[in-house]
Short mmCIF file of C-alpha atoms in Angstrom, two decimals:
data_model
loop_
_atom_site.label_atom_id
_atom_site.label_comp_id
_atom_site.label_asym_id
_atom_site.label_seq_id
_atom_site.Cartn_x
_atom_site.Cartn_y
_atom_site.Cartn_z
CA UNK A 18 70.99 35.79 111.41
CA UNK A 19 70.70 32.15 110.30
CA UNK A 20 67.53 31.16 108.50
CA UNK A 21 65.08 29.23 110.67
CA UNK A 22 65.57 25.47 110.07
CA UNK A 23 61.82 24.84 109.81
CA UNK A 24 61.27 27.73 107.43
CA UNK A 25 64.06 26.44 105.18
CA UNK A 26 62.04 23.30 104.45
CA UNK A 27 59.61 25.39 102.39
CA UNK A 28 62.44 26.33 100.00
CA UNK A 29 62.53 22.64 98.96
CA UNK A 30 58.85 22.73 98.02
CA UNK A 31 57.47 21.07 101.16
CA UNK A 32 54.87 22.61 103.46
CA UNK A 33 55.07 22.10 107.21
CA UNK A 34 51.76 21.75 109.03
CA UNK A 35 51.32 21.49 112.78
CA UNK A 36 49.81 18.27 114.12
CA UNK A 37 48.16 19.94 117.10
CA UNK A 38 45.38 22.31 118.08
CA UNK A 39 43.93 23.70 121.30
CA UNK A 40 42.50 27.01 122.43
CA UNK A 41 45.57 28.09 124.37
CA UNK A 42 47.91 27.92 121.36
CA UNK A 43 45.54 30.20 119.45
CA UNK A 44 44.60 32.61 122.25
CA UNK A 45 48.22 33.08 123.37
CA UNK A 46 49.44 34.03 119.90
CA UNK A 47 51.74 30.96 119.75
CA UNK A 48 50.12 29.61 116.60
CA UNK A 49 50.40 33.00 114.88
CA UNK A 50 54.07 33.06 115.87
CA UNK A 51 54.61 29.61 114.32
CA UNK A 52 53.04 30.89 111.09
CA UNK A 53 55.19 34.02 111.06
CA UNK A 54 58.52 32.67 112.32
CA UNK A 55 58.55 28.99 111.31
CA UNK A 56 56.46 29.31 108.16
CA UNK A 57 53.92 26.74 109.41
CA UNK A 58 51.30 26.51 106.65
CA UNK A 59 48.45 24.41 108.08
CA UNK A 60 47.10 22.39 111.00
CA UNK A 61 45.91 18.81 111.42
CA UNK A 62 43.82 17.50 114.30
CA UNK A 63 42.52 14.12 115.39
CA UNK A 64 40.47 12.68 118.29
CA UNK A 65 43.56 12.13 120.47
CA UNK A 66 44.63 15.77 120.05
CA UNK A 67 41.20 17.08 120.98
CA UNK A 68 40.95 14.66 123.92
CA UNK A 69 44.21 16.06 125.30
CA UNK A 70 43.05 19.65 124.73
CA UNK A 71 39.73 19.17 126.54
CA UNK A 72 41.07 17.12 129.47
CA UNK A 73 44.16 19.25 130.14
CA UNK A 74 42.49 22.63 130.58
CA UNK A 75 39.30 24.40 131.63
CA UNK A 76 39.21 26.39 128.37
CA UNK A 77 36.25 24.38 127.07
CA UNK A 78 34.08 24.30 130.19
CA UNK A 79 31.97 27.38 129.46
CA UNK A 80 31.21 26.24 125.92
CA UNK A 81 30.36 22.75 127.14
CA UNK A 82 28.01 24.34 129.66
CA UNK A 83 26.28 26.38 126.93
CA UNK A 84 26.07 23.52 124.43
CA UNK A 85 24.73 21.19 127.14
CA UNK A 86 21.60 23.33 127.28
CA UNK A 87 20.73 22.37 123.71
CA UNK A 88 21.85 18.71 123.46
CA UNK A 89 22.55 15.64 125.60
CA UNK A 90 24.49 14.01 122.76
CA UNK A 91 28.20 13.98 123.65
CA UNK A 92 29.24 13.65 120.01
CA UNK A 93 27.22 16.71 119.06
CA UNK A 94 28.72 18.54 122.05
CA UNK A 95 32.23 17.66 120.90
CA UNK A 96 31.69 18.71 117.30
CA UNK A 97 30.21 21.98 118.57
CA UNK A 98 33.48 22.65 120.40
CA UNK A 99 35.66 21.39 117.57
CA UNK A 100 33.95 23.43 114.86
CA UNK A 101 34.57 26.60 116.88
CA UNK A 102 38.29 25.76 117.21
CA UNK A 103 38.62 24.85 113.55
CA UNK A 104 36.91 28.07 112.46
CA UNK A 105 39.30 30.11 114.61
CA UNK A 106 42.31 28.28 113.19
CA UNK A 107 41.13 28.57 109.57
CA UNK A 108 40.76 32.33 110.11
CA UNK A 109 44.35 32.47 111.38
CA UNK A 110 45.52 30.67 108.23
CA UNK A 111 43.39 32.71 105.82
CA UNK A 112 46.40 34.86 104.89
CA UNK A 113 48.47 31.77 104.07
CA UNK A 114 45.58 30.33 102.05
CA UNK A 115 45.17 33.54 100.03
CA UNK A 116 48.90 34.02 99.46
CA UNK A 117 49.30 30.38 98.41
CA UNK A 118 46.27 30.62 96.09
CA UNK A 119 44.60 27.68 97.84
CA UNK A 120 47.68 25.43 97.84
CA UNK A 121 48.13 25.76 101.62
CA UNK A 122 46.57 27.29 104.73
CA UNK A 123 44.32 24.33 105.55
CA UNK A 124 43.02 23.12 108.92
CA UNK A 125 41.76 19.52 109.17
CA UNK A 126 38.79 18.19 111.15
CA UNK A 127 38.13 14.45 111.30
CA UNK A 128 34.80 12.68 110.96
CA UNK A 129 33.86 10.35 113.82
CA UNK A 130 36.19 7.31 113.86
CA UNK A 131 33.08 5.24 114.70
CA UNK A 132 32.14 5.73 111.03
CA UNK A 133 35.44 4.38 109.62
CA UNK A 134 33.73 1.34 108.06
CA UNK A 135 30.48 3.15 107.14
CA UNK A 136 30.57 4.72 103.66
CA UNK A 137 27.24 6.53 103.80
CA UNK A 138 27.66 7.69 107.41
CA UNK A 139 31.11 9.07 106.63
CA UNK A 140 29.98 10.92 103.48
CA UNK A 141 26.97 12.36 105.34
CA UNK A 142 29.01 13.60 108.29
CA UNK A 143 31.75 14.99 106.03
CA UNK A 144 29.12 17.12 104.25
CA UNK A 145 27.63 18.25 107.58
CA UNK A 146 30.99 19.28 109.05
CA UNK A 147 31.98 21.05 105.82
CA UNK A 148 28.76 23.07 106.01
CA UNK A 149 29.14 23.82 109.74
CA UNK A 150 32.74 25.03 109.53
CA UNK A 151 31.86 27.04 106.41
CA UNK A 152 35.44 27.96 105.50
CA UNK A 153 37.16 27.44 102.15
CA UNK A 154 40.37 26.39 103.91
CA UNK A 155 39.03 23.52 106.00
CA UNK A 156 39.78 19.90 105.10
CA UNK A 157 37.54 17.12 106.35
CA UNK A 158 39.51 14.03 107.37
CA UNK A 159 38.26 10.66 106.16
CA UNK A 160 40.19 7.45 106.92
CA UNK A 161 41.55 5.57 103.92
CA UNK A 162 39.70 2.38 104.78
CA UNK A 163 38.06 0.38 102.01
CA UNK A 164 34.58 1.79 102.84
CA UNK A 165 36.22 5.22 103.15
CA UNK A 166 37.29 5.20 99.48
CA UNK A 167 33.72 5.59 98.22
CA UNK A 168 33.02 8.35 100.76
CA UNK A 169 36.17 10.17 99.62
CA UNK A 170 35.03 10.09 96.00
CA UNK A 171 31.50 11.22 96.92
CA UNK A 172 32.85 14.08 99.06
CA UNK A 173 35.29 15.31 96.39
CA UNK A 174 32.41 15.10 93.89
CA UNK A 175 30.55 17.59 96.11
CA UNK A 176 33.53 19.97 96.07
CA UNK A 177 34.59 19.22 99.67
CA UNK A 178 38.30 19.42 100.57
CA UNK A 179 39.43 16.06 101.95
CA UNK A 180 42.41 14.95 104.03
CA UNK A 181 42.62 11.17 103.61
CA UNK A 182 44.03 9.83 106.86
CA UNK A 183 45.38 6.49 108.12
CA UNK A 184 47.24 5.48 104.97
CA UNK A 185 49.96 2.85 105.33
CA UNK A 186 50.02 0.72 102.18
CA UNK A 187 51.04 1.53 98.62
CA UNK A 188 48.12 -0.36 97.09
CA UNK A 189 45.61 1.54 99.22
CA UNK A 190 47.35 4.84 98.46
CA UNK A 191 46.92 4.19 94.74
CA UNK A 192 43.21 3.49 95.33
CA UNK A 193 42.95 6.83 97.19
CA UNK A 194 44.40 8.74 94.22
CA UNK A 195 41.80 7.01 92.04
CA UNK A 196 39.00 8.11 94.40
CA UNK A 197 40.27 11.70 94.28
CA UNK A 198 40.64 11.87 90.51
CA UNK A 199 37.26 10.18 89.93
CA UNK A 200 35.65 12.60 92.39
CA UNK A 201 37.07 15.58 90.49
CA UNK A 202 35.81 14.12 87.21
CA UNK A 203 32.36 13.68 88.80
CA UNK A 204 32.38 17.29 90.06
CA UNK A 205 33.42 18.57 86.64
CA UNK A 206 30.81 16.44 84.86
CA UNK A 207 28.13 17.95 87.12
CA UNK A 208 29.02 21.35 85.69
CA UNK A 209 31.19 22.70 88.54
CA UNK A 210 34.63 24.26 88.57
CA UNK A 211 37.32 22.11 90.16
CA UNK A 212 40.10 24.63 90.76
CA UNK A 213 39.02 25.24 94.38
CA UNK A 214 39.08 21.58 95.49
CA UNK A 215 42.12 20.49 97.53
CA UNK A 216 43.13 17.17 99.06
CA UNK A 217 46.05 15.48 100.77
CA UNK A 218 46.78 11.78 101.27
CA UNK A 219 48.22 11.27 104.77
CA UNK A 220 50.81 8.52 104.74
CA UNK A 221 51.68 7.35 108.27
CA UNK A 222 55.36 6.65 108.90
CA UNK A 223 56.74 5.74 112.33
CA UNK A 224 53.97 3.24 113.09
CA UNK A 225 55.19 1.16 110.11
CA UNK A 226 58.66 0.85 111.63
CA UNK A 227 57.25 0.09 115.10
CA UNK A 228 55.50 -2.94 113.59
CA UNK A 229 58.14 -4.05 111.08
CA UNK A 230 61.39 -3.55 113.03
CA UNK A 231 60.89 -6.53 115.41
CA UNK A 232 60.33 -8.78 112.35
CA UNK A 233 63.61 -7.64 110.77
CA UNK A 234 65.78 -9.10 113.52
CA UNK A 235 64.02 -12.44 113.16
CA UNK A 236 64.69 -12.45 109.41
CA UNK A 237 68.31 -11.29 109.58
CA UNK A 238 67.58 -7.81 108.21
CA UNK A 239 68.42 -5.85 111.36
CA UNK A 240 70.34 -3.25 109.33
CA UNK A 241 67.01 -2.10 107.82
CA UNK A 242 65.58 -1.04 111.19
CA UNK A 243 63.99 2.38 110.93
CA UNK A 244 64.27 2.37 107.14
CA UNK A 245 61.12 0.60 105.94
CA UNK A 246 58.68 3.48 106.49
CA UNK A 247 60.99 5.88 104.68
CA UNK A 248 61.49 3.44 101.78
CA UNK A 249 57.73 2.92 101.59
CA UNK A 250 57.11 6.69 101.54
CA UNK A 251 59.63 7.13 98.71
CA UNK A 252 57.82 4.46 96.70
CA UNK A 253 54.54 6.29 97.38
CA UNK A 254 56.13 9.47 96.02
CA UNK A 255 57.09 7.61 92.84
CA UNK A 256 53.43 6.56 92.47
CA UNK A 257 52.36 10.17 93.08
CA UNK A 258 54.65 11.51 90.35
CA UNK A 259 53.48 8.90 87.86
CA UNK A 260 49.75 9.39 88.49
CA UNK A 261 49.84 13.17 88.60
CA UNK A 262 51.71 13.43 85.31
CA UNK A 263 49.40 11.04 83.41
CA UNK A 264 47.33 12.08 80.40
CA UNK A 265 44.17 11.57 82.43
CA UNK A 266 45.45 13.97 85.08
CA UNK A 267 46.62 16.56 82.53
CA UNK A 268 43.02 16.97 81.32
CA UNK A 269 41.93 17.89 84.86
CA UNK A 270 45.01 20.06 85.45
CA UNK A 271 44.04 22.04 82.33
CA UNK A 272 40.80 22.87 84.18
CA UNK A 273 42.75 24.08 87.21
CA UNK A 274 42.75 20.88 89.30
CA UNK A 275 45.27 20.67 92.15
CA UNK A 276 47.23 17.44 92.62
CA UNK A 277 46.42 15.51 95.79
CA UNK A 278 49.66 16.00 97.68
CA UNK A 279 51.22 13.32 99.83
CA UNK A 280 51.31 14.29 103.50
CA UNK A 281 53.76 12.61 105.86
CA UNK A 282 52.07 11.88 109.21
CA UNK A 283 53.13 10.04 112.37
CA UNK A 284 56.48 11.82 112.04
CA UNK A 285 57.68 11.71 115.66
CA UNK A 286 60.30 9.02 116.34
CA UNK A 287 58.75 6.30 118.51
CA UNK A 288 62.10 4.52 119.00
CA UNK A 289 64.39 6.44 121.39
CA UNK A 290 67.39 5.03 119.53
CA UNK A 291 66.42 7.10 116.48
CA UNK A 292 67.14 10.80 116.03
CA UNK A 293 64.06 12.82 117.02
CA UNK A 294 63.99 14.56 113.62
CA UNK A 295 64.63 11.37 111.61
CA UNK A 296 61.34 11.15 109.69
CA UNK A 297 61.19 14.87 108.92
CA UNK A 298 64.76 15.02 107.62
CA UNK A 299 64.44 11.92 105.44
CA UNK A 300 61.43 12.97 103.34
CA UNK A 301 61.82 16.62 102.38
CA UNK A 302 60.82 17.16 98.77
CA UNK A 303 58.64 19.11 96.32
CA UNK A 304 54.83 19.14 96.35
CA UNK A 305 54.54 17.34 99.69
CA UNK A 306 53.32 18.22 103.19
CA UNK A 307 54.74 17.11 106.54
CA UNK A 308 52.56 17.43 109.62
CA UNK A 309 54.59 17.48 112.83
CA UNK A 310 53.72 17.55 116.53
CA UNK A 311 55.01 20.53 118.56
CA UNK A 312 57.92 18.61 120.17
CA UNK A 313 59.22 17.45 116.77
CA UNK A 314 58.82 20.97 115.38
CA UNK A 315 60.85 22.37 118.31
CA UNK A 316 63.51 19.68 117.78
CA UNK A 317 63.82 20.45 114.07
CA UNK A 318 64.04 24.18 114.72
CA UNK A 319 66.88 23.47 117.16
CA UNK A 320 68.97 20.88 115.30
CA UNK A 321 67.17 19.69 112.16
CA UNK A 322 69.09 19.46 108.90
CA UNK A 323 66.95 20.66 105.98
CA UNK A 324 67.94 19.25 102.59
CA UNK A 325 66.28 17.78 99.51
CA UNK A 326 66.13 14.17 100.71
CA UNK A 327 62.91 12.67 99.31
CA UNK A 328 64.43 11.81 95.94
CA UNK A 329 67.70 10.43 97.35
CA UNK A 330 68.53 6.78 96.62
CA UNK A 331 65.21 5.73 95.11
CA UNK A 332 66.75 2.44 93.87
CA UNK A 333 67.73 1.77 97.51
CA UNK A 334 64.10 2.22 98.57
CA UNK A 335 63.05 -0.31 95.95
CA UNK A 336 65.70 -2.76 97.18
CA UNK A 337 64.51 -2.41 100.77
CA UNK A 338 60.95 -3.32 99.77
CA UNK A 339 62.23 -6.23 97.63
CA UNK A 340 64.40 -7.53 100.52
CA UNK A 341 61.34 -7.64 102.78
CA UNK A 342 59.36 -9.64 100.24
CA UNK A 343 62.32 -12.00 99.72
CA UNK A 344 62.32 -13.04 103.39
CA UNK A 345 58.55 -13.42 103.51
CA UNK A 346 57.54 -10.16 105.19
CA UNK A 347 54.27 -9.17 103.52
CA UNK A 348 53.88 -5.38 103.59
CA UNK A 349 50.24 -5.83 102.61
CA UNK A 350 49.61 -7.88 105.76
CA UNK A 351 51.54 -5.34 107.84
CA UNK A 352 49.73 -2.33 106.44
CA UNK A 353 46.29 -3.98 106.59
CA UNK A 354 46.88 -4.67 110.28
CA UNK A 355 48.12 -1.11 110.85
CA UNK A 356 44.97 0.28 109.23
CA UNK A 357 42.76 -1.93 111.39
CA UNK A 358 44.72 -1.03 114.54
CA UNK A 359 44.70 2.65 113.58
CA UNK A 360 40.91 2.69 113.26
CA UNK A 361 40.68 1.09 116.73
CA UNK A 362 43.18 3.54 118.27
CA UNK A 363 41.27 6.55 116.90
CA UNK A 364 37.94 5.04 118.01
CA UNK A 365 39.36 4.45 121.51
CA UNK A 366 40.63 8.04 121.64
CA UNK A 367 37.21 9.26 120.48
CA UNK A 368 35.50 7.22 123.22
CA UNK A 369 37.81 8.83 125.80
CA UNK A 370 37.13 12.22 124.26
CA UNK A 371 33.36 11.79 124.54
CA UNK A 372 33.78 10.62 128.15
CA UNK A 373 35.82 13.76 128.87
CA UNK A 374 33.10 15.93 127.32
CA UNK A 375 30.47 14.19 129.43
CA UNK A 376 32.54 14.53 132.61
CA UNK A 377 33.13 18.23 131.97
CA UNK A 378 29.48 18.82 131.18
CA UNK A 379 28.54 17.37 134.56
CA UNK A 380 31.23 19.45 136.24
CA UNK A 381 29.84 22.51 134.47
CA UNK A 382 26.48 21.92 136.08
CA UNK A 383 24.59 19.97 133.41
#
């Protein structure tokens, strides 16, 4: 029997996480099956995923009804529901977490997107959610906005596992690694062990191409369509390898520190002209994570081609980025706009989510 295509990815040193959660996938045994058969090693969630889960089924109604008796705050209601889901998922991944000695088996829960530009609010909520979930294998998601950087450092300094989300630019990614390393140094300086702290830096892919591709035709670089996000990710990986082999890092590694792995997010192809497994196939490599939505996971299982691709043609990736600069396409401007738009998209999804919670609470007899 041929080895499962998804499971094969792990043999190249990359972990596949599922970018989806709801109660049905856990209750039906489907998530357990993905762990066992596909080798899925973690889960990521976001406001849009939870909004879909709550609006597309009645699975949450009873809990909304119960929680409504204790609070009228829709955000509190939502986090009450979410924490329960995240706890259930972390328990499902406990075996992976133990077997991987804390390298994998994580489930991510995001702070309110309304706090994306609020350092103190983000750090405070990250600590609250960490305490409420009360599982070693949860990661709290904090957006990699400028105000988020300080909150990331503060959270790591408290020993909280952090998934840094909404990363698009190489400059910002480098600042995120600095926040992580500084946070570990702070935690160590306060007299704590650092070998239990884990973090990923979630680099978003397909949204980059959605924004850049129309500019390429205008500038006569149409042959680079669908290649900029991949080139950018390869450059990020070069930064990762440099930073996490530095003398500064080696001192922390000697104390058991785990590198902050790059995580490829936004991995479904938004352009129908592209292969549906394009972004997964192009960036398979050691010490990385790829979080994929169910449809992309199914597609890769069916016809994906697993191979060590992340380190292929690194000079070509550098040339792609140089060609953009040469025709006046500023990746900093592009990625700054993507970050701003991403914050708004997540905030809009969170608004819809809270409206869905309110609607369901009324339907449940609040």
